[in-house]
C-alpha positions as CSV (number, residue, x, y, z in Angstrom):
1,X,-12.9,11.6,4.0
2,X,-13.3,7.8,4.4
3,X,-12.6,7.3,0.7
4,X,-9.4,9.4,1.1
5,X,-8.1,7.5,4.1
6,X,-8.8,4.0,2.8
7,X,-7.4,4.7,-0.6
8,X,-4.3,6.0,1.0
9,X,-3.7,2.7,2.9
10,X,-2.8,0.9,-0.2
11,X,-1.9,3.3,-3.2
12,X,-3.4,3.4,-6.7
13,X,-3.9,3.7,-10.5
14,X,-4.5,2.1,-13.9
15,X,-2.8,2.9,-17.2
16,X,0.8,2.0,-18.2
17,X,1.8,4.3,-21.1
18,X,5.2,4.4,-22.8
19,X,6.5,7.4,-24.7
20,X,9.4,7.3,-27.1
21,X,12.7,9.0,-26.3
22,X,15.7,8.7,-24.1
23,X,15.9,8.7,-20.3
24,X,13.1,8.1,-17.8
25,X,9.7,7.7,-19.5
26,X,7.3,10.6,-19.0
27,X,4.5,10.0,-16.5
28,X,1.2,9.4,-18.3
29,X,-0.6,12.6,-17.3
30,X,-2.4,13.9,-20.3
31,X,-5.2,16.4,-20.7
32,X,-6.2,19.5,-18.6
33,X,-5.7,19.9,-14.9
34,X,-5.2,23.3,-13.1
35,X,-1.6,24.1,-12.5
36,X,-0.9,24.5,-8.8
37,X,0.9,27.5,-7.3
38,X,3.8,26.8,-4.9
39,X,1.5,27.3,-1.9
40,X,-1.3,25.1,-3.4
41,X,1.2,22.3,-4.1
42,X,2.5,22.5,-0.6
43,X,-1.1,22.3,0.8
44,X,-1.9,19.2,-1.4
45,X,1.3,17.5,-0.3
46,X,0.7,18.2,3.4
47,X,-2.9,17.0,3.1
48,X,-1.6,13.8,1.5
49,X,1.0,13.3,4.3
50,X,-1.7,13.8,7.0
51,X,-3.8,11.0,5.5
52,X,-0.9,8.6,5.1
53,X,0.4,9.1,8.6
54,X,-2.9,9.7,10.4
55,X,-3.3,8.0,13.7
56,X,-6.0,7.9,16.3
57,X,-4.4,7.5,19.7
58,X,-7.7,7.3,21.6
59,X,-9.0,3.9,22.8
60,X,-11.2,2.5,20.1
61,X,-13.9,-0.2,20.4
62,X,-15.8,-2.1,17.7
63,X,-13.7,-0.7,14.9
64,X,-11.3,-3.5,14.2
65,X,-11.2,-5.0,10.7
66,X,-10.0,-8.2,8.9
67,X,-9.7,-8.5,5.2
68,X,-9.2,-11.8,3.5
69,X,-7.2,-11.3,0.3
70,X,-5.2,-13.1,-2.3
71,X,-2.0,-12.3,-4.3
72,X,-2.2,-13.7,-7.8
73,X,1.2,-13.7,-9.5
74,X,1.4,-13.7,-13.3
75,X,4.7,-14.6,-15.0
76,X,5.1,-14.2,-18.8
77,X,5.3,-17.9,-19.5
78,X,3.8,-19.7,-16.5
79,X,0.5,-20.4,-14.9
80,X,-0.7,-17.9,-12.3
81,X,0.3,-18.7,-8.6
82,X,-2.1,-17.7,-5.8
83,X,-1.1,-16.8,-2.2
84,X,-3.7,-16.3,0.5
85,X,-3.6,-13.8,3.4
86,X,-5.2,-11.6,6.0
87,X,-4.9,-7.9,6.4
88,X,-6.0,-6.5,9.8
89,X,-5.9,-3.5,12.1
90,X,-7.5,-2.2,15.4
91,X,-9.3,0.6,13.5
92,X,-9.4,2.1,10.0
93,X,-7.2,5.0,10.9
94,X,-4.7,3.2,13.1
95,X,-1.0,3.3,12.3
96,X,-0.8,-0.4,13.1
97,X,-1.2,-3.0,10.3
98,X,-0.8,-6.7,10.4
99,X,-0.4,-9.1,7.4
100,X,-0.7,-12.8,7.8
101,X,0.1,-15.2,4.9
102,X,-1.8,-18.6,4.9
103,X,-1.2,-21.8,3.1
104,X,-4.9,-22.2,2.4
105,X,-7.8,-19.6,2.4
106,X,-9.7,-21.3,5.2
107,X,-6.8,-21.5,7.6
108,X,-6.1,-19.2,10.5
109,X,-2.6,-20.4,11.4
110,X,-0.2,-18.3,9.2
111,X,3.2,-19.5,8.0
112,X,4.5,-16.0,8.2
113,X,3.2,-12.8,9.9
114,X,4.2,-9.1,9.7
115,X,3.5,-6.1,11.9
116,X,3.8,-2.6,10.5
117,X,3.9,0.7,12.3
118,X,3.4,3.5,9.8
119,X,4.9,6.7,11.2
120,X,6.2,9.8,9.5
121,X,9.5,9.7,11.3
122,X,9.9,6.1,12.5
123,X,8.1,3.5,10.6
124,X,9.0,-0.1,11.6
125,X,8.3,-3.6,10.4
126,X,8.6,-7.0,12.3
127,X,8.4,-10.5,10.8
128,X,7.6,-13.8,12.5
129,X,7.8,-17.2,10.8
130,X,6.0,-20.3,11.8
131,X,8.3,-22.5,13.9
132,X,10.6,-19.6,14.9
133,X,10.9,-18.2,18.3
134,X,9.8,-14.5,18.5
135,X,9.9,-11.9,15.8
136,X,12.7,-10.0,14.1
137,X,12.6,-6.4,13.0
138,X,13.3,-5.8,9.3
139,X,15.8,-3.3,8.0
140,X,14.7,-0.5,5.7
141,X,16.4,-2.3,2.8
142,X,14.1,-5.3,3.5
143,X,11.0,-3.2,3.1
144,X,11.5,-3.3,-0.6
145,X,11.6,-7.1,-0.6
146,X,8.4,-9.1,-1.4
147,X,6.2,-10.4,1.4
148,X,7.1,-13.8,0.1
149,X,9.4,-14.9,-2.8
150,X,7.6,-15.0,-6.1
151,X,5.3,-11.9,-5.8
152,X,5.8,-8.1,-6.4
153,X,4.0,-6.6,-3.5
154,X,6.1,-5.4,-0.5
155,X,5.9,-3.9,2.9
156,X,7.1,-0.6,1.3
157,X,3.7,-0.4,-0.4
158,X,1.8,-0.2,2.9
159,X,4.3,2.0,4.7
160,X,4.7,4.6,2.0
161,X,7.9,5.9,3.6
162,X,8.6,8.1,0.6
163,X,5.8,10.4,1.7
164,X,8.1,11.9,4.4
165,X,11.0,12.5,1.9
166,X,11.9,15.8,0.2
167,X,9.5,16.5,-2.6
168,X,9.2,18.5,-5.8
169,X,5.9,19.4,-7.6
170,X,6.4,18.3,-11.2
171,X,3.2,19.1,-13.1
172,X,-0.6,18.6,-13.3
173,X,-2.7,16.7,-15.8
174,X,-5.2,13.9,-16.1
175,X,-4.3,10.4,-14.8
176,X,-6.9,7.7,-15.3
177,X,-9.3,10.4,-16.5
178,X,-9.1,12.4,-13.3
179,X,-7.4,15.7,-12.6
180,X,-4.2,15.0,-10.8
181,X,-1.0,16.5,-9.6
182,X,2.4,14.9,-9.9
183,X,5.2,15.0,-7.3
184,X,8.6,13.4,-7.2
185,X,10.0,12.3,-3.9
186,X,13.8,11.9,-3.6
187,X,16.0,10.3,-0.9
188,X,19.4,11.4,0.3
189,X,22.2,9.7,-1.6
190,X,23.4,8.0,1.6
191,X,20.0,6.2,1.9
192,X,20.1,3.0,-0.1
193,X,16.8,1.7,1.1
194,X,14.6,3.6,-1.4
195,X,14.5,3.7,-5.2
196,X,17.7,5.3,-6.3
197,X,16.1,8.1,-8.4
198,X,13.1,8.5,-6.2
199,X,9.3,7.9,-6.4
200,X,6.9,9.7,-8.7
201,X,3.3,10.0,-7.4
202,X,0.1,11.2,-8.9
203,X,-2.4,12.7,-6.3
204,X,-6.0,13.0,-7.1
205,X,-7.1,16.7,-7.1
206,X,-10.4,16.1,-5.3
207,X,-9.6,13.4,-2.8
208,X,-5.8,14.0,-2.4
209,X,-5.5,10.2,-2.7
210,X,-2.7,8.5,-4.7
211,X,-3.6,7.4,-8.2
212,X,-0.3,5.9,-9.4
213,X,3.2,5.3,-8.0
214,X,6.4,4.7,-10.0
215,X,9.8,3.6,-8.6
216,X,12.5,5.4,-10.6
217,X,16.0,4.2,-11.2
218,X,17.0,6.2,-14.3
219,X,15.9,3.7,-16.8
220,X,13.6,4.2,-19.8
221,X,10.7,2.6,-17.8
222,X,10.1,2.8,-14.1
223,X,11.5,-0.3,-12.3
224,X,8.2,-0.8,-10.6
225,X,4.6,0.5,-11.0
226,X,2.1,0.2,-8.2
227,X,-1.5,0.9,-9.4
228,X,-5.1,0.7,-8.3
229,X,-7.4,-1.3,-10.5
230,X,-10.7,-0.9,-8.6
231,X,-12.3,0.0,-5.3
232,X,-15.7,-0.6,-3.8
233,X,-18.0,0.9,-1.0
234,X,-18.7,-1.7,1.7
235,X,-20.4,-0.8,5.0
236,X,-20.2,2.9,4.2
237,X,-16.4,2.6,3.7
238,X,-14.5,2.9,0.4
239,X,-12.1,-0.1,0.2
240,X,-9.4,-0.9,-2.3
241,X,-10.7,-3.9,-4.3
242,X,-7.7,-4.7,-6.6
243,X,-4.1,-3.4,-6.9
244,X,-1.5,-4.4,-9.4
245,X,2.3,-4.3,-8.8
246,X,4.3,-4.6,-12.1
247,X,8.0,-5.4,-12.2
248,X,9.9,-4.1,-15.2
249,X,12.8,-6.5,-15.3
250,X,10.9,-9.7,-14.9
251,X,7.8,-8.5,-16.8
252,X,5.7,-10.0,-14.1
253,X,2.6,-8.7,-12.4
254,X,1.1,-9.4,-9.0
255,X,-2.5,-8.5,-8.2
256,X,-3.8,-8.0,-4.7
257,X,-7.5,-8.7,-4.6
258,X,-9.9,-8.3,-1.7
259,X,-12.0,-11.5,-1.2
260,X,-13.9,-11.1,2.1
261,X,-14.4,-8.3,4.7
262,X,-15.2,-8.1,8.4
263,X,-15.8,-4.8,10.1
264,X,-16.8,-3.6,13.6
265,X,-14.6,-6.1,15.4
266,X,-13.1,-6.1,18.9
267,X,-9.7,-7.6,18.3
268,X,-7.3,-8.5,21.0
269,X,-4.8,-5.6,21.3
270,X,-1.9,-8.1,21.9
271,X,-2.0,-9.4,18.3
272,X,-0.8,-5.9,17.2
273,X,2.4,-6.0,19.2
274,X,5.7,-7.3,17.8
275,X,5.8,-10.0,20.6
276,X,2.2,-11.0,19.7
277,X,2.8,-12.0,16.1
278,X,2.9,-15.7,17.2
279,X,-0.7,-15.4,18.2
280,X,-3.1,-16.3,15.3
281,X,-6.2,-14.3,14.7
282,X,-9.1,-16.6,15.7
283,X,-11.7,-16.5,12.9
284,X,-14.2,-19.0,14.0
285,X,-16.7,-16.4,15.5
286,X,-16.2,-13.8,12.8
287,X,-18.7,-13.3,9.9
288,X,-17.2,-12.2,6.6
289,X,-18.9,-10.5,3.8
290,X,-17.9,-12.0,0.4
291,X,-16.9,-9.5,-2.3
């Protein structure tokens, strides 16, 4: 169950496969996987939604976490650019997520911070920049914009708001060597804050965890592919180790990579409020495990 919840915080998969022909490229699900009945498909979908939007409302102690990470951005004809950051929350299953971007890996004073509330009906995101007074709430259109200019990862990737949209079971097959089930989520035409032709998702048959996500816009290739590269068990928890986000138009790729981990923390609840984003997370007394 821990594997399922932690994989669902970030999204996943590996292979990028192009088939010839016109229209949207076919999702790379090849090989055998049991076809789901209508009721089975609905059960898989509801299980996925429960893990994405799970929330423990009871008071929690000694369950806070902080992850040091880096975004490495690869352009076709340029040297990789690295951005450093922190991902934190009051507990593994909390709907609250905080992202801080740092100028250097050893710093604790961020130059920009984000607070995310992941909710099936009312997800929200706030942003606070160094030197500014207070925080501002981002519109849904801004969820698809990068955390910082020059990378491909976005708040949309952590919120996974498509999971609450109308959905159609497409087919089943093997994705990354695992039996999986494919679903397409579509948004009402009046909603311009999501990919125009929806999101295609592969859900692992055993863990109901996402294996690959494609943003569809009607082109031959998906406009964006978000995919897991690796994960690792640390302190009896399965954590995402590396995730790639590929952009079709620029041909660029950004990799999120976990660098250090700290679990079992008692973090000040005020840092997970929109008016507490100006408070840095004090790291001097925290022991990290290098990955």
